[in-house]
XYZ file of C-alpha atoms in Angstrom:
434
model
C 6.662 -24.992 23.179
C 4.117 -22.194 22.605
C 5.347 -19.019 21.001
C 5.394 -15.754 22.967
C 2.053 -13.970 23.263
C 1.026 -12.440 19.963
C 0.529 -8.660 19.829
C -1.517 -6.356 17.623
C 1.709 -4.691 16.535
C 3.063 -8.040 15.318
C -0.161 -8.744 13.412
C -0.039 -5.335 11.760
C 3.681 -5.651 10.945
C 3.009 -8.945 9.170
C -0.222 -7.804 7.500
C 0.634 -4.390 6.084
C 2.952 -5.592 3.285
C 0.304 -8.093 2.189
C -2.374 -5.399 2.356
C -0.309 -3.046 0.232
C 0.472 -5.764 -2.293
C -3.123 -6.967 -2.355
C -4.389 -3.404 -2.789
C -2.571 -3.308 -6.127
C -4.302 -6.511 -7.320
C -7.716 -4.877 -7.822
C -5.852 -1.857 -9.187
C -5.192 -4.023 -12.229
C -8.909 -4.711 -12.595
C -9.685 -1.037 -12.090
C -7.201 -0.027 -14.787
C -8.523 -2.691 -17.167
C -12.061 -1.460 -16.524
C -11.134 2.218 -16.872
C -9.019 1.768 -20.011
C -11.854 -0.068 -21.772
C -14.696 1.687 -19.945
C -13.666 5.166 -20.981
C -13.990 4.189 -24.625
C -17.743 4.190 -23.976
C -18.061 0.690 -25.494
C -20.341 -1.280 -23.156
C -19.800 -4.485 -25.168
C -16.018 -4.302 -24.738
C -16.408 -3.649 -21.019
C -18.823 -6.561 -20.711
C -16.313 -8.758 -22.601
C -13.626 -7.958 -20.026
C -16.120 -8.925 -17.286
C -16.987 -12.256 -18.928
C -13.397 -12.984 -19.914
C -12.094 -12.251 -16.439
C -14.702 -14.609 -14.984
C -13.645 -17.410 -17.342
C -9.913 -16.920 -16.711
C -10.420 -16.652 -12.945
C -12.373 -19.899 -13.065
C -9.603 -21.640 -15.005
C -6.742 -20.285 -12.890
C -8.349 -20.316 -9.460
C -9.537 -23.863 -9.979
C -5.878 -24.465 -9.100
C -5.811 -21.868 -6.329
C -4.715 -24.653 -3.982
C -1.249 -23.937 -5.354
C -1.349 -20.740 -3.280
C -3.664 -21.733 -0.416
C -2.401 -25.245 0.225
C 1.187 -24.036 -0.065
C 0.654 -21.369 2.596
C -0.898 -23.725 5.136
C 1.520 -26.612 4.578
C 4.584 -24.337 4.595
C 3.449 -22.598 7.783
C 2.933 -25.948 9.487
C 6.352 -27.202 8.347
C 7.862 -23.960 9.663
C 6.063 -24.323 13.000
C 7.364 -27.870 13.287
C 10.918 -26.792 12.369
C 11.068 -29.044 9.268
C 13.347 -27.100 6.896
C 13.749 -29.967 4.435
C 9.996 -30.224 3.904
C 9.740 -26.453 3.464
C 12.242 -26.603 0.577
C 10.562 -29.641 -0.973
C 7.151 -27.927 -0.842
C 8.411 -25.006 -2.904
C 9.859 -27.218 -5.617
C 6.736 -29.393 -5.767
C 4.551 -26.309 -6.112
C 6.621 -24.702 -8.867
C 6.732 -27.907 -10.909
C 3.020 -28.585 -10.479
C 2.003 -24.990 -11.249
C 4.068 -24.796 -14.433
C 2.778 -28.157 -15.674
C -0.886 -27.338 -15.034
C -0.527 -23.932 -16.704
C 1.054 -25.502 -19.773
C -1.830 -27.982 -19.978
C -4.384 -25.140 -19.883
C -2.583 -23.383 -22.727
C -2.505 -26.535 -24.864
C -6.173 -27.385 -24.199
C -7.562 -23.895 -24.852
C -9.108 -24.868 -28.199
C -11.524 -27.092 -26.277
C -11.777 -25.038 -23.074
C -12.623 -21.584 -24.461
C -15.610 -22.581 -26.673
C -17.030 -24.690 -23.845
C -16.730 -21.809 -21.397
C -18.394 -19.359 -23.789
C -21.245 -21.794 -24.391
C -22.054 -21.722 -20.666
C -22.223 -17.922 -20.484
C -25.172 -15.721 -21.453
C -23.230 -13.819 -24.105
C -23.450 -14.293 -27.862
C -22.493 -12.456 -31.049
C -19.914 -9.679 -30.775
C -19.681 -10.156 -27.006
C -18.505 -13.749 -27.452
C -15.984 -12.700 -30.088
C -14.427 -10.033 -27.851
C -14.435 -12.356 -24.847
C -12.643 -15.071 -26.830
C -9.903 -12.608 -27.819
C -9.343 -11.664 -24.177
C -9.274 -15.233 -22.826
C -6.942 -16.671 -25.479
C -4.517 -13.800 -24.875
C -4.551 -14.372 -21.112
C -3.771 -18.085 -21.496
C -0.317 -17.292 -22.880
C 0.587 -16.485 -19.265
C -0.997 -19.574 -17.676
C 2.224 -21.490 -16.775
C 3.757 -18.390 -15.223
C 0.585 -17.406 -13.341
C 0.164 -20.809 -11.683
C 3.851 -21.190 -10.801
C 3.603 -17.710 -9.258
C 0.724 -18.905 -7.065
C 3.004 -21.541 -5.543
C 5.922 -19.171 -4.934
C 3.647 -16.546 -3.389
C 1.958 -19.095 -1.114
C 5.356 -20.357 0.063
C 6.511 -16.855 0.994
C 3.263 -16.123 2.846
C 3.505 -19.408 4.749
C 6.941 -18.375 6.026
C 5.685 -14.913 6.964
C 8.008 -13.307 4.369
C 5.375 -10.732 3.561
C 7.771 -8.009 2.394
C 9.232 -10.324 -0.240
C 5.700 -11.279 -1.293
C 4.863 -7.570 -1.499
C 7.826 -6.946 -3.784
C 6.883 -9.526 -6.400
C 3.188 -8.619 -6.161
C 4.062 -5.000 -6.926
C 6.189 -6.078 -9.883
C 3.276 -8.135 -11.240
C 0.616 -5.490 -10.837
C 2.594 -2.418 -11.852
C 3.830 -4.221 -14.973
C 0.240 -5.134 -15.741
C -0.992 -1.555 -15.362
C 1.796 -0.128 -17.527
C 1.430 -2.733 -20.262
C -2.375 -2.493 -20.363
C -2.264 1.262 -20.799
C 0.384 0.960 -23.529
C -1.237 -1.913 -25.442
C -4.750 -0.433 -25.437
C -4.321 3.329 -25.595
C -1.004 3.626 -27.439
C -1.142 0.547 -29.712
C -4.929 0.272 -30.056
C -5.084 -3.477 -29.389
C -8.421 -3.272 -27.551
C -9.724 -6.154 -25.447
C -7.009 -8.517 -26.722
C -4.401 -5.999 -25.585
C -5.768 -6.154 -22.026
C -5.312 -9.933 -22.017
C -1.828 -9.844 -23.549
C -0.698 -7.229 -21.024
C -1.721 -9.437 -18.109
C -0.055 -12.509 -19.652
C 3.208 -10.621 -20.145
C 3.079 -9.341 -16.563
C 2.628 -12.932 -15.310
C 5.921 -13.946 -16.957
C 7.750 -10.920 -15.571
C 6.467 -11.704 -12.061
C 7.366 -15.389 -12.058
C 10.950 -14.583 -13.040
C 11.106 -12.184 -10.088
C 9.562 -14.815 -7.796
C 12.145 -17.418 -8.811
C 14.874 -14.968 -7.839
C 13.314 -14.141 -4.467
C 12.717 -17.808 -3.517
C 16.050 -19.216 -4.752
C 17.133 -19.998 -1.172
C 14.294 -22.539 -0.995
C 15.435 -24.580 -3.956
C 18.144 -26.412 -2.049
C 17.266 -29.788 -0.570
C 17.496 -33.534 -1.044
C 15.949 -34.798 -4.282
C 14.550 -37.833 -2.441
C 12.494 -35.553 -0.164
C 10.829 -34.018 -3.197
C 9.142 -37.350 -3.936
C 8.433 -38.436 -0.352
C 5.287 -40.579 -0.602
C 3.670 -39.503 2.659
C 4.244 -35.821 1.953
C 2.950 -36.163 -1.619
C -0.143 -38.039 -0.394
C -0.901 -35.259 2.076
C -0.278 -32.575 -0.558
C -2.706 -34.148 -3.009
C -5.330 -34.851 -0.320
C -5.297 -31.221 0.819
C -5.170 -29.925 -2.742
C -8.039 -32.148 -3.887
C -10.387 -30.715 -1.254
C -9.174 -27.152 -1.846
C -9.704 -27.579 -5.577
C -13.306 -28.710 -5.064
C -13.818 -25.809 -2.645
C -12.400 -23.310 -5.135
C -14.432 -24.697 -8.028
C -17.601 -24.334 -5.974
C -16.834 -20.694 -5.162
C -15.826 -19.961 -8.748
C -19.113 -21.477 -9.868
C -20.841 -19.050 -7.505
C -19.148 -16.033 -9.074
C -19.648 -17.368 -12.591
C -23.353 -17.681 -11.775
C -23.276 -14.114 -10.417
C -21.664 -12.787 -13.609
C -24.084 -14.743 -15.769
C -26.994 -13.337 -13.762
C -25.828 -9.851 -14.725
C -25.330 -10.868 -18.360
C -28.897 -12.172 -18.436
C -30.133 -8.643 -17.666
C -28.243 -7.035 -20.581
C -24.847 -5.562 -21.503
C -25.430 -2.342 -19.517
C -26.256 -4.230 -16.321
C -23.271 -6.535 -16.757
C -21.006 -3.570 -17.412
C -22.318 -1.830 -14.254
C -21.740 -5.036 -12.333
C -18.140 -5.128 -13.568
C -17.603 -1.548 -12.377
C -19.187 -2.234 -8.968
C -17.182 -5.421 -8.486
C -14.087 -3.219 -8.293
C -15.354 -2.020 -4.886
C -15.760 -5.614 -3.758
C -12.332 -6.551 -5.147
C -10.538 -3.703 -3.370
C -12.258 -4.518 -0.064
C -11.625 -8.249 -0.306
C -8.019 -8.010 -1.453
C -7.029 -5.479 1.219
C -8.774 -7.481 3.942
C -6.911 -10.517 2.630
C -3.817 -8.903 4.127
C -5.192 -9.819 7.534
C -6.701 -13.108 6.371
C -3.385 -14.276 4.887
C -1.779 -13.356 8.204
C -4.351 -15.585 9.894
C -3.378 -18.420 7.528
C 0.294 -18.189 8.470
C -0.342 -17.703 12.204
C -2.904 -20.496 12.453
C -0.712 -22.857 10.418
C 2.322 -22.168 12.602
C 0.237 -22.592 15.770
C -1.041 -25.957 14.572
C 2.473 -27.046 13.633
C 3.575 -26.120 17.172
C 0.307 -27.461 18.715
C -0.357 -24.093 20.352
C -4.131 -23.842 20.896
C -4.023 -20.597 22.855
C -1.810 -18.991 20.215
C -4.248 -19.918 17.490
C -7.235 -18.486 19.357
C -5.411 -15.247 20.092
C -4.355 -14.897 16.449
C -7.952 -15.361 15.273
C -9.269 -12.806 17.765
C -6.708 -10.120 16.958
C -6.976 -10.581 13.213
C -10.767 -10.470 13.527
C -10.593 -7.092 15.270
C -8.528 -5.618 12.445
C -10.813 -7.157 9.795
C -14.019 -5.715 11.233
C -12.563 -2.234 11.657
C -11.218 -2.190 8.105
C -14.484 -3.535 6.686
C -16.444 -0.754 8.394
C -14.101 1.855 6.892
C -14.596 0.398 3.408
C -18.388 0.337 3.801
C -18.424 4.017 4.773
C -16.087 4.973 1.908
C -18.209 3.181 -0.709
C -21.410 4.737 0.622
C -19.973 8.271 0.500
C -17.740 8.237 -2.568
C -19.135 5.429 -4.703
C -20.885 7.482 -7.374
C -17.847 9.690 -7.989
C -15.654 6.617 -8.411
C -18.106 5.018 -10.848
C -17.981 8.190 -12.941
C -14.204 7.843 -13.211
C -14.479 4.307 -14.578
C -17.092 4.705 -17.273
C -18.500 7.457 -19.471
C -21.686 5.504 -20.288
C -24.690 7.266 -18.718
C -26.735 4.039 -18.770
C -24.032 2.106 -16.924
C -23.642 4.918 -14.383
C -27.388 4.971 -13.715
C -27.582 1.208 -13.091
C -24.511 1.301 -10.830
C -25.833 4.210 -8.750
C -29.004 2.295 -7.910
C -27.005 -0.682 -6.615
C -24.412 1.194 -4.537
C -26.256 0.854 -1.169
C -26.082 -2.941 -1.486
C -22.460 -2.893 -2.623
C -21.482 -0.812 0.436
C -22.635 -3.633 2.731
C -20.503 -6.303 1.051
C -17.297 -5.714 3.127
C -19.194 -6.099 6.423
C -21.122 -9.198 5.353
C -18.135 -10.763 3.606
C -15.597 -10.320 6.422
C -16.622 -13.349 8.555
C -16.422 -15.630 5.506
C -13.037 -14.250 4.410
C -11.581 -14.532 7.931
C -12.825 -18.080 8.472
C -11.436 -19.030 5.068
C -8.018 -17.853 6.266
C -8.302 -19.800 9.507
C -9.284 -23.082 7.866
C -6.764 -22.691 5.013
C -3.986 -22.202 7.579
C -5.190 -25.331 9.352
C -5.257 -27.178 5.977
C -8.793 -28.240 6.937
C -9.636 -29.112 3.356
C -12.704 -31.205 4.122
C -14.364 -28.380 6.067
C -13.548 -25.844 3.340
C -14.823 -28.176 0.634
C -18.121 -28.975 2.336
C -18.786 -25.384 3.390
C -18.203 -24.133 -0.161
C -20.512 -26.750 -1.666
C -23.263 -25.998 0.861
C -23.003 -22.221 0.552
C -22.890 -22.275 -3.254
C -26.016 -24.429 -3.395
C -27.736 -22.063 -0.952
C -26.612 -19.043 -3.028
C -28.025 -20.468 -6.274
C -31.365 -21.171 -4.573
C -31.361 -17.629 -3.155
C -30.607 -16.070 -6.550
C -33.415 -18.021 -8.214
C -35.827 -16.890 -5.506
C -34.809 -13.232 -5.859
C -34.892 -13.002 -9.673
C -38.126 -10.947 -9.686
C -36.091 -8.142 -8.046
C -33.835 -7.773 -11.095
C -30.332 -6.370 -10.539
C -31.047 -5.719 -6.846
C -31.920 -9.374 -6.409
C -28.598 -10.385 -8.021
C -26.654 -8.374 -5.422
C -28.856 -9.409 -2.484
C -28.183 -13.037 -3.385
C -24.424 -12.359 -3.414
C -24.616 -10.778 0.051
C -26.481 -13.786 1.397
C -23.985 -16.084 -0.323
C -21.235 -14.674 1.909
C -23.434 -15.202 4.955
C -24.148 -18.825 3.994
C -20.402 -19.489 3.642
C -19.577 -18.055 7.082
C -22.357 -20.066 8.701
C -21.249 -23.277 6.979
C -17.627 -22.840 8.092
C -18.803 -22.042 11.611
C -20.230 -25.561 11.835
C -16.652 -26.915 11.742
C -15.146 -24.583 14.358
C -15.413 -27.001 17.294
C -13.818 -29.763 15.253
C -10.894 -27.491 14.422
C -10.312 -26.723 18.103
C -10.315 -30.433 18.946
C -7.238 -30.865 16.713
C -5.168 -28.971 19.277
C -4.468 -29.949 22.850
C -4.842 -27.145 25.422
C -1.713 -25.066 25.942
C 0.104 -25.676 29.238
């Protein structure tokens, strides 16, 4: 039976805790950038940029632990299957912890290989290695946290998700400031602070989700459910790897132009991060609403959820674009004392201001298809758009740093267009509402 008509107030009530929690995620990156950036050491700032790219690639390669968990949990909730909801949480926590432990053990092979692929070298490589190895101490906790967070979002428990997100990010900010400014641990201190915050957050998440641990042991190893979990996760993993490859290429494109350009790119990416993470509050709401609608086979409910969330996304994106255009230079000055980095960043701000508007359709459609657990569509769209982005970047290289950012803007457009090709197929999965 279809749920009652969805309202804008209900969307906002579900989205605002996620938005607040997500707003603190880029705060961590901003603090990391400011703590290192205000030392005036462009190499250290560039090392944080490269190291963050490597760690994000390693961790978000397993981002299905969050995304797949949200969609599958929402669908189980919509279908009223409490036993499967509990089993999903336990599967996710076990899988996340095991994968994180494997990353930690394999770092001696992973880190040198990752550095070899990046346009770094010399002291930049040395600083980047210190950051990455420190971050990997938190890998098991970080990936188990993905699963717990995705489970809470799938159930629409956004205030609980907000609580543990705040614990994670505030701990990170406090520890980074202490380790770098008080203890003088430099780039390695930034990585250790984040790893310690990951462990603090996963302990909090285990406490918040304890009600979901109960359930039959046999259901945990249900073959059909496990087959579906791995099928969805396989496609989401390929999708995430393709998008991570896109951003790794983007970071490497900046590194190719020199430490100052890469450092400016790291500063400017904070604008993109804040916009994307706050807008994710609405996109995560779309995941939960679309997943629940598909579980209940409510076509009209899904369409209404997409429309209302889209309205909020576009309005928020426009506000971010205006804010970046007006206040961007002042914010850059807060993050770095390097006059060269400030000059490069100022020239790129007009392009950066457009990112929220161009990126919104891609981010929203991601949420819709993740909620529908449409892994094949997400996988294919990511592969197509990443290939198109790389071709675009190669074509725009004569434009220097401006070409790097123009290619990123078009990369978002390619992704939205590719996902749009699968929209009709998604609608065919649902019968019309009575």
